[in-house]
Short mmCIF file of C-alpha atoms and ligand atoms in Angstrom, two decimals:
data_model
loop_
_atom_site.label_atom_id
_atom_site.label_comp_id
_atom_site.label_asym_id
_atom_site.label_seq_id
_atom_site.Cartn_x
_atom_site.Cartn_y
_atom_site.Cartn_z
CA MET A 86 5.39 -14.36 -6.14
CA SER A 87 5.47 -11.50 -3.66
CA THR A 88 2.31 -11.11 -1.61
CA SER A 89 1.52 -8.77 1.21
CA THR A 90 1.69 -9.86 4.83
CA ILE A 91 -1.84 -10.03 6.19
CA ALA A 92 -3.23 -9.85 9.71
CA ALA A 93 -6.61 -10.29 11.40
CA ILE A 94 -8.20 -11.23 14.69
CA GLY A 95 -8.77 -14.99 14.54
CA THR A 96 -11.11 -15.26 17.52
CA ALA A 97 -14.53 -13.73 18.18
CA LEU A 98 -14.30 -10.12 19.31
CA SER A 99 -15.85 -10.32 22.76
CA ASN A 100 -14.57 -10.49 26.33
CA SER A 101 -12.92 -13.86 26.77
CA GLY A 102 -9.80 -15.54 28.19
CA ILE A 103 -7.60 -14.92 25.20
CA SER A 104 -7.76 -13.47 21.71
CA ILE A 105 -5.54 -14.50 18.83
CA ILE A 106 -4.15 -12.07 16.27
CA ARG A 107 -2.88 -13.94 13.28
CA ILE A 108 -0.18 -12.67 10.89
CA SER A 109 0.75 -14.48 7.67
CA GLY A 110 3.32 -13.61 5.01
CA GLU A 111 7.04 -13.13 4.58
CA ASP A 112 7.21 -10.10 6.91
CA SER A 113 5.45 -11.83 9.83
CA LEU A 114 8.59 -12.32 11.89
CA LYS A 115 9.93 -8.87 11.03
CA ILE A 116 6.72 -7.25 12.28
CA ILE A 117 6.73 -9.33 15.48
CA ASN A 118 10.34 -8.41 16.18
CA LYS A 119 9.41 -4.71 16.03
CA ILE A 120 6.66 -4.95 18.68
CA PHE A 121 7.43 -8.02 20.82
CA LYS A 122 10.10 -8.27 23.53
CA THR A 123 11.04 -11.61 25.02
CA LYS A 124 13.92 -13.18 26.93
CA ALA A 125 13.39 -16.42 25.00
CA THR A 126 14.19 -17.15 21.36
CA LEU A 127 11.28 -17.30 18.93
CA SER A 128 12.27 -20.30 16.83
CA PRO A 129 10.03 -22.13 14.32
CA ASN A 130 7.18 -24.21 15.79
CA SER A 131 7.52 -22.71 19.23
CA ILE A 132 5.47 -20.46 21.45
CA VAL A 133 7.15 -17.99 23.81
CA PHE A 134 6.13 -15.60 26.57
CA GLY A 135 6.88 -11.87 26.31
CA LYS A 136 5.46 -8.36 26.09
CA ILE A 137 3.95 -6.28 23.31
CA TYR A 138 5.16 -2.67 23.18
CA ASP A 139 3.91 0.26 21.12
CA LYS A 140 7.30 2.06 21.01
CA ASP A 141 8.01 2.28 24.78
CA LYS A 142 4.37 1.92 25.92
CA LEU A 143 3.49 -1.54 27.26
CA LEU A 144 0.28 -2.92 25.70
CA ASP A 145 0.00 -6.47 27.03
CA THR A 146 1.83 -9.57 28.25
CA VAL A 147 1.30 -12.27 25.65
CA LEU A 148 2.33 -15.57 24.11
CA VAL A 149 3.60 -15.52 20.53
CA SER A 150 3.84 -18.59 18.31
CA TYR A 151 5.82 -18.90 15.09
CA PHE A 152 5.30 -21.38 12.24
CA LYS A 153 7.88 -21.20 9.50
CA ALA A 154 6.88 -21.58 5.83
CA PRO A 155 5.91 -23.98 4.38
CA ARG A 156 4.90 -25.81 7.56
CA SER A 157 1.96 -23.60 8.54
CA TYR A 158 -1.77 -23.29 7.87
CA THR A 159 -1.26 -20.91 4.93
CA GLY A 160 2.06 -22.35 3.81
CA GLU A 161 3.64 -18.93 4.60
CA ASP A 162 5.45 -17.69 7.71
CA ILE A 163 2.79 -17.28 10.40
CA CYS A 164 3.03 -15.57 13.79
CA GLU A 165 0.13 -15.60 16.21
CA ILE A 166 -0.20 -13.30 19.20
CA ASN A 167 -2.23 -14.74 22.08
CA CYS A 168 -3.17 -11.61 23.98
CA HIS A 169 -5.70 -11.09 26.77
CA GLY A 170 -9.22 -11.45 25.43
CA GLY A 171 -10.63 -7.98 25.98
CA THR A 172 -12.05 -6.21 22.95
CA GLN A 173 -10.01 -3.03 23.53
CA ILE A 174 -6.63 -4.72 23.97
CA THR A 175 -7.28 -7.04 21.02
CA LYS A 176 -8.13 -4.14 18.70
CA GLU A 177 -5.10 -2.12 19.86
CA THR A 178 -2.77 -5.08 19.26
CA LEU A 179 -4.15 -5.61 15.74
CA GLU A 180 -3.81 -1.88 14.98
CA LEU A 181 -0.19 -2.01 16.11
CA VAL A 182 0.50 -4.97 13.82
CA LEU A 183 -1.09 -3.07 10.91
CA GLU A 184 0.93 0.09 11.69
CA ASN A 185 4.09 -2.01 11.54
CA GLY A 186 3.59 -3.31 8.03
CA ALA A 187 0.75 -5.81 7.78
CA VAL A 188 -2.45 -5.22 5.83
CA LEU A 189 -5.86 -6.24 7.11
CA ALA A 190 -6.82 -9.68 5.72
CA GLU A 191 -9.92 -10.10 3.56
CA PRO A 192 -12.54 -12.59 4.81
CA GLY A 193 -11.20 -16.11 4.18
CA GLU A 194 -7.83 -14.87 2.97
CA PHE A 195 -5.80 -17.17 5.25
CA SER A 196 -7.65 -20.22 3.91
CA LYS A 197 -7.45 -18.91 0.34
CA ARG A 198 -3.68 -18.67 0.70
CA ALA A 199 -3.64 -22.20 2.16
CA PHE A 200 -5.48 -23.39 -0.97
CA LEU A 201 -3.30 -21.42 -3.39
CA ASN A 202 -0.16 -22.73 -1.66
CA GLY A 203 -1.38 -26.32 -1.93
CA LYS A 204 -1.90 -26.86 1.81
CA MET A 205 -5.46 -28.06 1.19
CA ASP A 206 -7.66 -28.52 -1.84
CA LEU A 207 -10.84 -26.60 -2.60
CA SER A 208 -13.24 -29.17 -1.13
CA GLN A 209 -11.28 -29.11 2.14
CA ALA A 210 -11.26 -25.31 2.22
CA GLU A 211 -15.04 -25.32 1.71
CA ALA A 212 -15.32 -27.78 4.63
CA VAL A 213 -13.44 -25.31 6.90
CA ILE A 214 -16.17 -22.67 6.70
CA ASN A 215 -18.92 -25.27 7.02
CA LEU A 216 -17.28 -26.79 10.10
CA ILE A 217 -17.14 -23.34 11.68
CA ASN A 218 -20.84 -22.82 10.90
CA ALA A 219 -21.98 -26.34 11.90
CA LYS A 220 -24.89 -26.31 14.35
CA THR A 221 -25.52 -30.00 14.96
CA LYS A 222 -23.27 -32.93 15.87
CA THR A 223 -24.01 -34.68 12.58
CA GLU A 224 -23.11 -31.59 10.60
CA ALA A 225 -19.85 -31.21 12.50
CA ARG A 226 -18.89 -34.87 11.87
CA VAL A 227 -19.66 -34.61 8.15
CA PHE A 228 -17.51 -31.51 7.76
CA SER A 229 -14.59 -32.72 9.85
CA ASN A 230 -14.47 -35.75 7.54
CA GLN A 231 -14.55 -33.50 4.48
CA LEU A 232 -11.78 -31.39 5.98
CA ASP A 233 -9.84 -34.57 6.62
CA GLY A 234 -10.04 -35.13 2.85
CA ASN A 235 -12.70 -37.81 2.31
CA ILE A 236 -14.08 -35.98 -0.76
CA SER A 237 -10.59 -35.22 -2.05
CA LYS A 238 -9.47 -38.85 -1.80
CA LYS A 239 -12.53 -40.19 -3.59
CA ILE A 240 -12.35 -37.63 -6.39
CA LYS A 241 -8.63 -38.16 -6.88
CA LYS A 242 -9.16 -41.91 -7.16
CA LEU A 243 -11.99 -41.47 -9.70
CA ARG A 244 -9.82 -39.14 -11.77
CA GLU A 245 -6.86 -41.50 -11.63
CA ASP A 246 -9.03 -44.34 -12.96
CA LEU A 247 -10.29 -42.14 -15.81
CA ILE A 248 -6.81 -40.85 -16.62
CA TYR A 249 -5.47 -44.41 -16.70
CA LEU A 250 -8.21 -45.35 -19.15
CA LEU A 251 -7.45 -42.27 -21.26
CA ALA A 252 -3.76 -43.11 -21.37
CA HIS A 253 -4.60 -46.61 -22.47
CA ILE A 254 -6.90 -45.33 -25.23
CA GLU A 255 -4.42 -42.72 -26.41
CA VAL A 256 -1.52 -45.14 -26.67
CA SER A 257 -3.54 -47.43 -28.90
CA VAL A 258 -4.73 -44.49 -31.04
CA ASP A 259 -1.31 -42.82 -31.39
CA TYR A 260 0.85 -45.91 -31.77
CA PRO A 261 -1.34 -48.55 -33.39
CA GLU A 262 1.75 -50.18 -34.95
CA TYR A 263 3.13 -51.08 -31.52
CA ASP A 264 2.07 -54.20 -29.83
CA TYR A 265 0.11 -52.64 -27.00
CA GLU A 266 -2.79 -54.45 -25.51
CA GLU A 267 -5.66 -53.42 -27.74
CA VAL A 268 -8.52 -51.34 -26.34
CA VAL A 269 -11.45 -53.68 -26.02
CA PRO A 270 -14.74 -51.74 -26.26
CA GLU A 271 -16.43 -54.09 -23.76
CA HIS A 272 -13.73 -53.34 -21.26
CA VAL A 273 -14.16 -49.57 -21.69
CA ILE A 274 -17.94 -49.94 -21.44
CA ASP A 275 -17.60 -51.89 -18.19
CA LEU A 276 -15.24 -49.37 -16.71
CA LEU A 277 -17.41 -46.41 -17.71
CA ASN A 278 -20.54 -48.06 -16.30
CA ASN A 279 -18.66 -48.71 -13.13
CA LYS A 280 -17.56 -45.08 -12.74
CA ILE A 281 -21.05 -43.78 -13.62
CA ASP A 282 -22.51 -45.96 -10.84
CA GLU A 283 -19.90 -44.83 -8.34
CA ILE A 284 -20.47 -41.13 -9.07
CA THR A 285 -24.27 -41.55 -9.12
CA ASN A 286 -24.12 -43.13 -5.65
CA ILE A 287 -22.21 -40.10 -4.41
CA ILE A 288 -24.73 -37.71 -6.01
CA ASP A 289 -27.53 -39.61 -4.24
CA THR A 290 -26.11 -38.63 -0.85
CA TYR A 291 -26.77 -34.96 -1.65
CA GLU A 292 -30.41 -35.09 -0.57
CA GLN A 293 -29.31 -36.32 2.86
CA GLY A 294 -26.44 -33.84 2.86
CA ARG A 295 -28.72 -30.90 2.14
CA ILE A 296 -30.98 -31.96 5.00
CA ILE A 297 -28.02 -32.32 7.38
CA GLN A 298 -26.81 -28.85 6.49
CA ASN A 299 -30.02 -26.87 5.98
CA GLY A 300 -32.60 -28.93 7.84
CA ILE A 301 -35.87 -30.53 6.72
CA ASN A 302 -38.41 -28.11 5.26
CA VAL A 303 -41.77 -28.97 6.78
CA ALA A 304 -45.22 -27.48 6.12
CA ILE A 305 -48.13 -27.94 8.53
CA VAL A 306 -51.30 -27.83 6.45
CA GLY A 307 -54.97 -28.64 6.96
CA LYS A 308 -58.39 -27.03 7.44
CA PRO A 309 -58.80 -23.95 9.65
CA ASN A 310 -58.90 -24.46 13.41
CA VAL A 311 -57.51 -28.01 13.47
CA GLY A 312 -54.52 -26.97 15.66
CA LYS A 313 -51.71 -26.28 13.18
CA SER A 314 -50.37 -23.20 14.96
CA SER A 315 -50.74 -24.98 18.31
CA LEU A 316 -48.47 -27.74 16.94
CA LEU A 317 -45.90 -25.23 15.74
CA ASN A 318 -45.85 -23.64 19.20
CA LYS A 319 -45.57 -27.04 20.87
CA LEU A 320 -42.57 -28.04 18.72
CA ALA A 321 -40.93 -24.62 19.08
CA ASN A 322 -41.54 -24.60 22.85
CA TYR A 323 -42.91 -21.07 22.88
CA GLU A 324 -45.87 -19.07 21.60
CA LYS A 325 -44.54 -18.25 18.15
CA ALA A 326 -47.88 -18.21 16.30
CA ILE A 327 -51.19 -16.73 17.35
CA VAL A 328 -53.68 -19.40 18.45
CA THR A 329 -57.41 -18.68 18.82
CA ASP A 330 -60.57 -20.70 18.40
CA ILE A 331 -61.55 -18.51 15.45
CA PRO A 332 -61.12 -20.41 12.17
CA GLY A 333 -58.85 -18.48 9.81
CA THR A 334 -56.52 -17.11 12.50
CA THR A 335 -53.29 -17.70 10.58
CA ARG A 336 -53.22 -15.69 7.37
CA ASP A 337 -49.59 -15.56 6.31
CA ILE A 338 -46.95 -18.27 6.62
CA VAL A 339 -45.26 -18.40 10.05
CA GLU A 340 -41.77 -19.91 10.01
CA GLU A 341 -39.67 -21.35 12.81
CA ARG A 342 -36.46 -23.39 13.07
CA VAL A 343 -36.76 -26.25 15.53
CA ASN A 344 -34.30 -28.96 16.62
CA ILE A 345 -35.57 -32.47 17.34
CA GLY A 346 -32.70 -34.67 18.43
CA ASP A 347 -29.99 -34.01 15.89
CA VAL A 348 -32.42 -33.06 13.12
CA VAL A 349 -33.26 -29.47 12.25
CA LEU A 350 -36.78 -28.68 11.05
CA ASN A 351 -37.65 -25.49 9.18
CA ILE A 352 -41.35 -25.43 9.94
CA SER A 353 -43.91 -23.37 8.05
CA ASP A 354 -47.28 -23.02 9.73
CA THR A 355 -49.80 -22.15 7.03
CA ALA A 356 -53.26 -20.64 6.70
CA GLY A 357 -56.08 -23.17 7.07
CA ILE A 358 -57.27 -24.36 3.68
CA ARG A 359 -60.90 -23.52 2.90
CA ASP A 360 -62.98 -21.68 0.31
CA THR A 361 -63.27 -18.10 1.40
CA GLU A 362 -64.38 -14.75 0.07
CA ASP A 363 -61.97 -12.87 2.34
CA ILE A 364 -59.25 -11.51 0.04
CA VAL A 365 -56.44 -11.69 2.60
CA GLU A 366 -57.34 -15.20 3.70
CA LYS A 367 -57.68 -16.28 0.08
CA ILE A 368 -54.07 -15.24 -0.62
CA GLY A 369 -53.03 -17.13 2.53
CA VAL A 370 -54.77 -20.29 1.31
CA GLU A 371 -53.05 -20.00 -2.07
CA LYS A 372 -49.71 -19.67 -0.29
CA SER A 373 -50.48 -22.79 1.78
CA LEU A 374 -51.18 -24.82 -1.36
CA LYS A 375 -48.00 -23.57 -3.01
CA LYS A 376 -45.90 -24.32 0.10
CA LEU A 377 -47.16 -27.85 0.12
CA GLU A 378 -45.36 -28.55 -3.15
CA GLU A 379 -42.03 -27.05 -2.11
CA VAL A 380 -41.24 -28.84 1.15
CA ASP A 381 -39.48 -32.07 2.12
CA LEU A 382 -42.29 -33.13 4.46
CA VAL A 383 -45.99 -32.28 4.73
CA ILE A 384 -47.73 -32.61 8.08
CA TYR A 385 -51.39 -32.83 7.12
CA MET A 386 -53.54 -32.16 10.15
CA PHE A 387 -57.16 -33.03 10.88
CA SER A 388 -59.26 -32.28 13.92
CA ALA A 389 -60.99 -35.39 15.25
CA LEU A 390 -64.04 -33.15 15.71
CA ASP A 391 -64.32 -32.60 11.93
CA GLU A 392 -64.86 -35.08 9.17
CA ILE A 393 -62.71 -35.91 6.19
CA ASP A 394 -64.19 -34.49 3.01
CA GLU A 395 -63.50 -34.93 -0.68
CA LYS A 396 -61.19 -31.91 -0.77
CA ASP A 397 -58.92 -33.38 1.93
CA LEU A 398 -58.79 -36.73 0.15
CA LYS A 399 -58.01 -35.07 -3.16
CA LEU A 400 -55.14 -33.07 -1.66
CA LEU A 401 -53.77 -36.09 0.21
CA SER A 402 -53.94 -38.26 -2.92
CA ARG A 403 -52.06 -35.58 -4.82
CA ILE A 404 -49.34 -35.56 -2.14
CA GLU A 405 -49.14 -39.38 -2.19
CA ASN A 406 -49.09 -39.57 -6.01
CA LYS A 407 -46.37 -36.96 -6.31
CA GLY A 408 -44.20 -39.09 -4.02
CA LEU A 409 -43.95 -36.28 -1.43
CA LYS A 410 -43.18 -37.38 2.11
CA TYR A 411 -46.06 -36.82 4.54
CA ILE A 412 -47.46 -37.56 7.97
CA VAL A 413 -51.18 -37.28 8.80
CA LEU A 414 -52.16 -36.15 12.28
CA ILE A 415 -55.62 -36.56 13.78
CA ASN A 416 -55.60 -33.86 16.48
CA LYS A 417 -57.90 -33.08 19.44
CA MET A 418 -58.12 -36.77 20.44
CA ASP A 419 -58.74 -35.50 24.00
CA LYS A 420 -62.23 -34.47 22.85
CA VAL A 421 -63.38 -37.76 21.29
CA GLU A 422 -63.67 -41.51 21.85
CA LYS A 423 -60.84 -43.62 20.48
CA SER A 424 -63.28 -45.22 18.01
CA ILE A 425 -63.39 -41.90 16.11
CA PHE A 426 -59.73 -42.42 15.23
CA ASP A 427 -60.57 -45.87 13.85
CA THR A 428 -63.16 -44.26 11.58
CA PHE A 429 -60.57 -41.78 10.30
CA MET A 430 -58.03 -44.58 9.82
CA LYS A 431 -60.46 -46.71 7.83
CA GLN A 432 -61.32 -43.90 5.46
CA LEU A 433 -57.66 -42.93 4.96
CA GLU A 434 -56.55 -46.52 4.44
CA GLN A 435 -59.20 -46.94 1.77
CA ASN A 436 -57.48 -44.11 -0.06
CA ASP A 437 -53.98 -45.57 0.43
CA ILE A 438 -52.94 -42.85 2.87
CA LYS A 439 -50.27 -43.98 5.34
CA ASN A 440 -48.37 -42.59 8.36
CA VAL A 441 -51.46 -41.60 10.36
CA ILE A 442 -50.92 -40.67 14.03
CA PRO A 443 -53.53 -39.73 16.66
CA VAL A 444 -52.47 -36.70 18.75
CA SER A 445 -53.65 -34.19 21.27
CA VAL A 446 -51.42 -31.15 20.98
CA ILE A 447 -53.00 -29.60 24.07
CA ASN A 448 -52.30 -32.69 26.21
CA ASP A 449 -48.92 -33.37 24.62
CA GLU A 450 -50.07 -36.79 23.45
CA GLY A 451 -48.60 -38.37 20.31
CA ILE A 452 -45.98 -35.64 19.89
CA GLU A 453 -43.09 -38.02 20.69
CA LYS A 454 -44.51 -40.45 18.12
CA LEU A 455 -44.57 -37.66 15.56
CA LYS A 456 -40.93 -36.75 16.29
CA ASN A 457 -39.87 -40.42 16.01
CA LYS A 458 -41.74 -40.78 12.74
CA ILE A 459 -39.94 -37.75 11.27
CA GLN A 460 -36.55 -39.17 12.27
CA GLU A 461 -37.53 -42.57 10.89
CA ILE A 462 -38.56 -41.11 7.51
CA PHE A 463 -35.36 -39.10 7.10
CA ASN A 464 -32.84 -41.62 8.43
CA LYS A 465 -34.13 -44.38 6.22
CA ASN A 466 -31.04 -44.80 4.10
CA ASP A 467 -28.92 -45.29 7.22
CA LEU A 468 -25.93 -43.30 6.08
CA ASP A 469 -22.94 -43.56 8.37
CA TYR A 470 -22.21 -39.85 8.90
CA GLU A 471 -19.01 -40.57 10.78
CA HIS A 472 -17.33 -42.35 7.91
CA GLU A 473 -19.20 -42.15 4.64
CA LEU A 474 -18.75 -39.51 2.00
CA ILE A 475 -21.78 -37.23 1.97
CA VAL A 476 -22.11 -34.43 -0.56
CA THR A 477 -23.43 -31.26 1.05
CA ASN A 478 -22.28 -28.68 -1.44
CA ALA A 479 -24.41 -27.74 -4.49
CA ARG A 480 -21.24 -26.85 -6.44
CA HIS A 481 -19.89 -30.38 -5.90
CA LYS A 482 -23.22 -31.97 -6.83
CA ASP A 483 -23.48 -29.97 -10.08
CA LEU A 484 -19.93 -30.90 -11.09
CA LEU A 485 -20.54 -34.59 -10.31
CA LYS A 486 -23.69 -34.46 -12.44
CA LYS A 487 -21.80 -32.88 -15.33
CA SER A 488 -19.11 -35.54 -15.16
CA VAL A 489 -21.76 -38.28 -15.28
CA GLU A 490 -23.34 -36.59 -18.33
CA PHE A 491 -20.02 -36.69 -20.16
CA LEU A 492 -19.30 -40.27 -19.15
CA ASN A 493 -22.74 -41.21 -20.49
CA GLN A 494 -21.88 -39.43 -23.77
CA ALA A 495 -18.64 -41.40 -23.94
CA LEU A 496 -20.61 -44.59 -23.38
CA GLN A 497 -23.02 -43.68 -26.16
CA GLU A 498 -20.19 -42.99 -28.61
CA ILE A 499 -18.52 -46.31 -27.95
CA LYS A 500 -21.81 -48.20 -28.20
CA ASN A 501 -22.37 -46.53 -31.59
CA ASN A 502 -18.96 -47.81 -32.68
CA ASN A 503 -17.63 -44.29 -33.12
CA PRO A 504 -13.84 -43.77 -33.12
CA ILE A 505 -12.22 -44.31 -29.76
CA ASP A 506 -10.50 -40.89 -29.80
CA ILE A 507 -13.95 -39.22 -29.74
CA VAL A 508 -14.78 -41.31 -26.70
CA SER A 509 -11.64 -40.06 -25.05
CA ILE A 510 -12.66 -36.40 -25.52
CA TYR A 511 -15.77 -36.97 -23.41
CA ILE A 512 -13.82 -38.85 -20.75
CA LYS A 513 -11.38 -35.93 -20.58
CA ASP A 514 -14.27 -33.51 -20.01
CA ALA A 515 -15.69 -35.72 -17.26
CA SER A 516 -12.30 -35.79 -15.56
CA LYS A 517 -11.99 -32.00 -15.86
CA TYR A 518 -15.30 -31.47 -14.03
CA LEU A 519 -14.29 -33.86 -11.28
CA GLY A 520 -11.05 -31.89 -10.96
CA GLU A 521 -12.93 -28.64 -10.37
CA ILE A 522 -14.37 -30.09 -7.15
CA ILE A 523 -10.91 -30.22 -5.62
CA GLY A 524 -9.81 -27.00 -7.30
CA ALA A 525 -7.85 -28.25 -10.31
CA ASP A 526 -8.37 -25.94 -13.35
CA VAL A 527 -10.81 -23.82 -11.44
CA SER A 528 -11.25 -20.15 -12.40
CA VAL A 529 -10.16 -17.23 -10.19
CA ASP A 530 -13.79 -16.06 -10.03
CA VAL A 531 -14.96 -19.35 -8.57
CA VAL A 532 -12.13 -19.30 -6.01
CA ASN A 533 -12.92 -15.71 -5.00
CA LYS A 534 -16.64 -16.49 -4.65
CA ILE A 535 -15.95 -19.43 -2.38
CA PHE A 536 -13.64 -17.56 -0.02
CA GLU A 537 -15.85 -14.44 0.14
CA LYS A 538 -18.24 -16.46 2.31
CA PHE A 539 -15.61 -17.01 5.00
CA CYS A 540 -15.37 -15.07 8.22
CA LEU A 541 -12.59 -12.63 8.93
CA GLY A 542 -9.42 -14.16 10.35
CA LYS A 543 -9.91 -17.64 8.82
N1 GTP B 190 -59.22 -29.82 22.59
C1 GTP B 190 -58.16 -29.48 21.89
N2 GTP B 190 -58.09 -28.25 21.35
C2 GTP B 190 -57.01 -27.94 20.63
C3 GTP B 190 -55.95 -28.86 20.43
N3 GTP B 190 -55.02 -28.27 19.67
C4 GTP B 190 -55.45 -27.01 19.40
N4 GTP B 190 -56.66 -26.82 19.97
C5 GTP B 190 -57.47 -25.59 19.95
O1 GTP B 190 -58.01 -25.42 18.65
C6 GTP B 190 -58.15 -24.02 18.36
C7 GTP B 190 -57.44 -23.68 17.03
O2 GTP B 190 -56.06 -23.87 17.21
P1 GTP B 190 -55.00 -23.24 16.21
O3 GTP B 190 -53.69 -23.81 16.58
O4 GTP B 190 -55.12 -21.78 16.14
O5 GTP B 190 -55.53 -23.87 14.84
P2 GTP B 190 -55.03 -23.59 13.35
O6 GTP B 190 -55.13 -24.88 12.64
O7 GTP B 190 -53.72 -22.92 13.37
O8 GTP B 190 -56.14 -22.62 12.84
P3 GTP B 190 -56.08 -21.55 11.62
O9 GTP B 190 -54.88 -20.68 11.84
O10 GTP B 190 -57.32 -20.84 11.75
O11 GTP B 190 -55.99 -22.33 10.36
C8 GTP B 190 -57.55 -23.29 19.55
O12 GTP B 190 -58.60 -22.89 20.39
C9 GTP B 190 -56.69 -24.33 20.22
O13 GTP B 190 -56.53 -24.13 21.61
C10 GTP B 190 -56.06 -30.15 21.06
O14 GTP B 190 -55.19 -31.02 20.99
N5 GTP B 190 -57.19 -30.40 21.74
MG1 MG B 191 -53.06 -21.14 12.66
#
């Protein structure tokens, strides 16, 4: 297959120590030889010092490395020019490479070629872009493990087990006259149950994975004037939202991304919930109620100067009954005796409401407790990010779910005593969906969509 030789700047285009211009394809070395002069020999897997010339005009003194196909990132011949990291000189060097026969790479084209040439599978390629975009330590660890192939290995093993079972079934269907070990339905049922459990356990890590990658969506809700916007500002460390002592200050949802430890919170500060005739405020209140249902965590805030009423209890019970995660804060404790908190506690306990914390946002009291509580709630399942397989990608999760559906169908067929070759059709489908995770039998459209999200030069 003849493909063009591509080139792009592999580093960020800003003033820095060095910039790297990457060239991949069968003409890489030919292009380098036209523009690079060195006293050394540029042999495979080496890096040599020399000068880049545009005809007889000197552009820069550089280092050039050469990786010979197939032992390179893309599996093709690759040359990389390490030039000085100024934006002008970097652009000029790239232009020169393009004038001498390379075409500008599409975003993600180097990694796409690596996938198409079998240097990495699709789940590893997807990990590359996520590793580049990782913003927390946990995220980075999860994606370096995925890049190292922890998803690939698990999926390959699951597929092998299913393919072994299929082979076993097919032999006994096609050659019943031979004395092969007969397919025992109980054995197939056990194996299928086993695989369904294994895949379901992997799917269950997705919730944690989504939180690692996108953060925890949090809504601060409560009556007007209890201190919701003050809390947002405290957590964000700057005056993001307007705070006044006028009830009904916040009308629309105010959003802010905040890091606590290694956890990212996407906080929505909402309009105080109350009955109102004001049209704008009314829309705000409706938005607050809607937000409450969409988030991973609700912070329900009271002011210790107010009292709990039926409406609060009704909303809190709804949150509790729906199984939503929540924390209740009793704010403005600086204004009241401690016994007031006990009164709140008693009333909330009577209604089965848990996770209640006394705070004073103004005096910075109880805020550490709140942060610890959030971490405690979301680290409950104690996943070992450094080593365990965690699904972060919705595409992977959907394919895992599909494969479980088909394995369940297979299980049903065998339990209904239907012919074993029908069972095997469902197992084949399950195996096909697992394969798509690592890029086996995947369509060109899917591949293109995945690599479109990459940055230029990767
Ligand atoms: N004494 C005391 N006052 C506080 C505390 N937290 C906030 N306040 C004050 O309470 C008033 C309302 O604060 P906001 O943060 O605007 O309250 P809110 O819940 O966002 O109000 P709405 O946007 O109207 O729903 C302001 O005057 C704050 O300074 C606190 O811990 N103690
Ligand atoms: Mg507010």
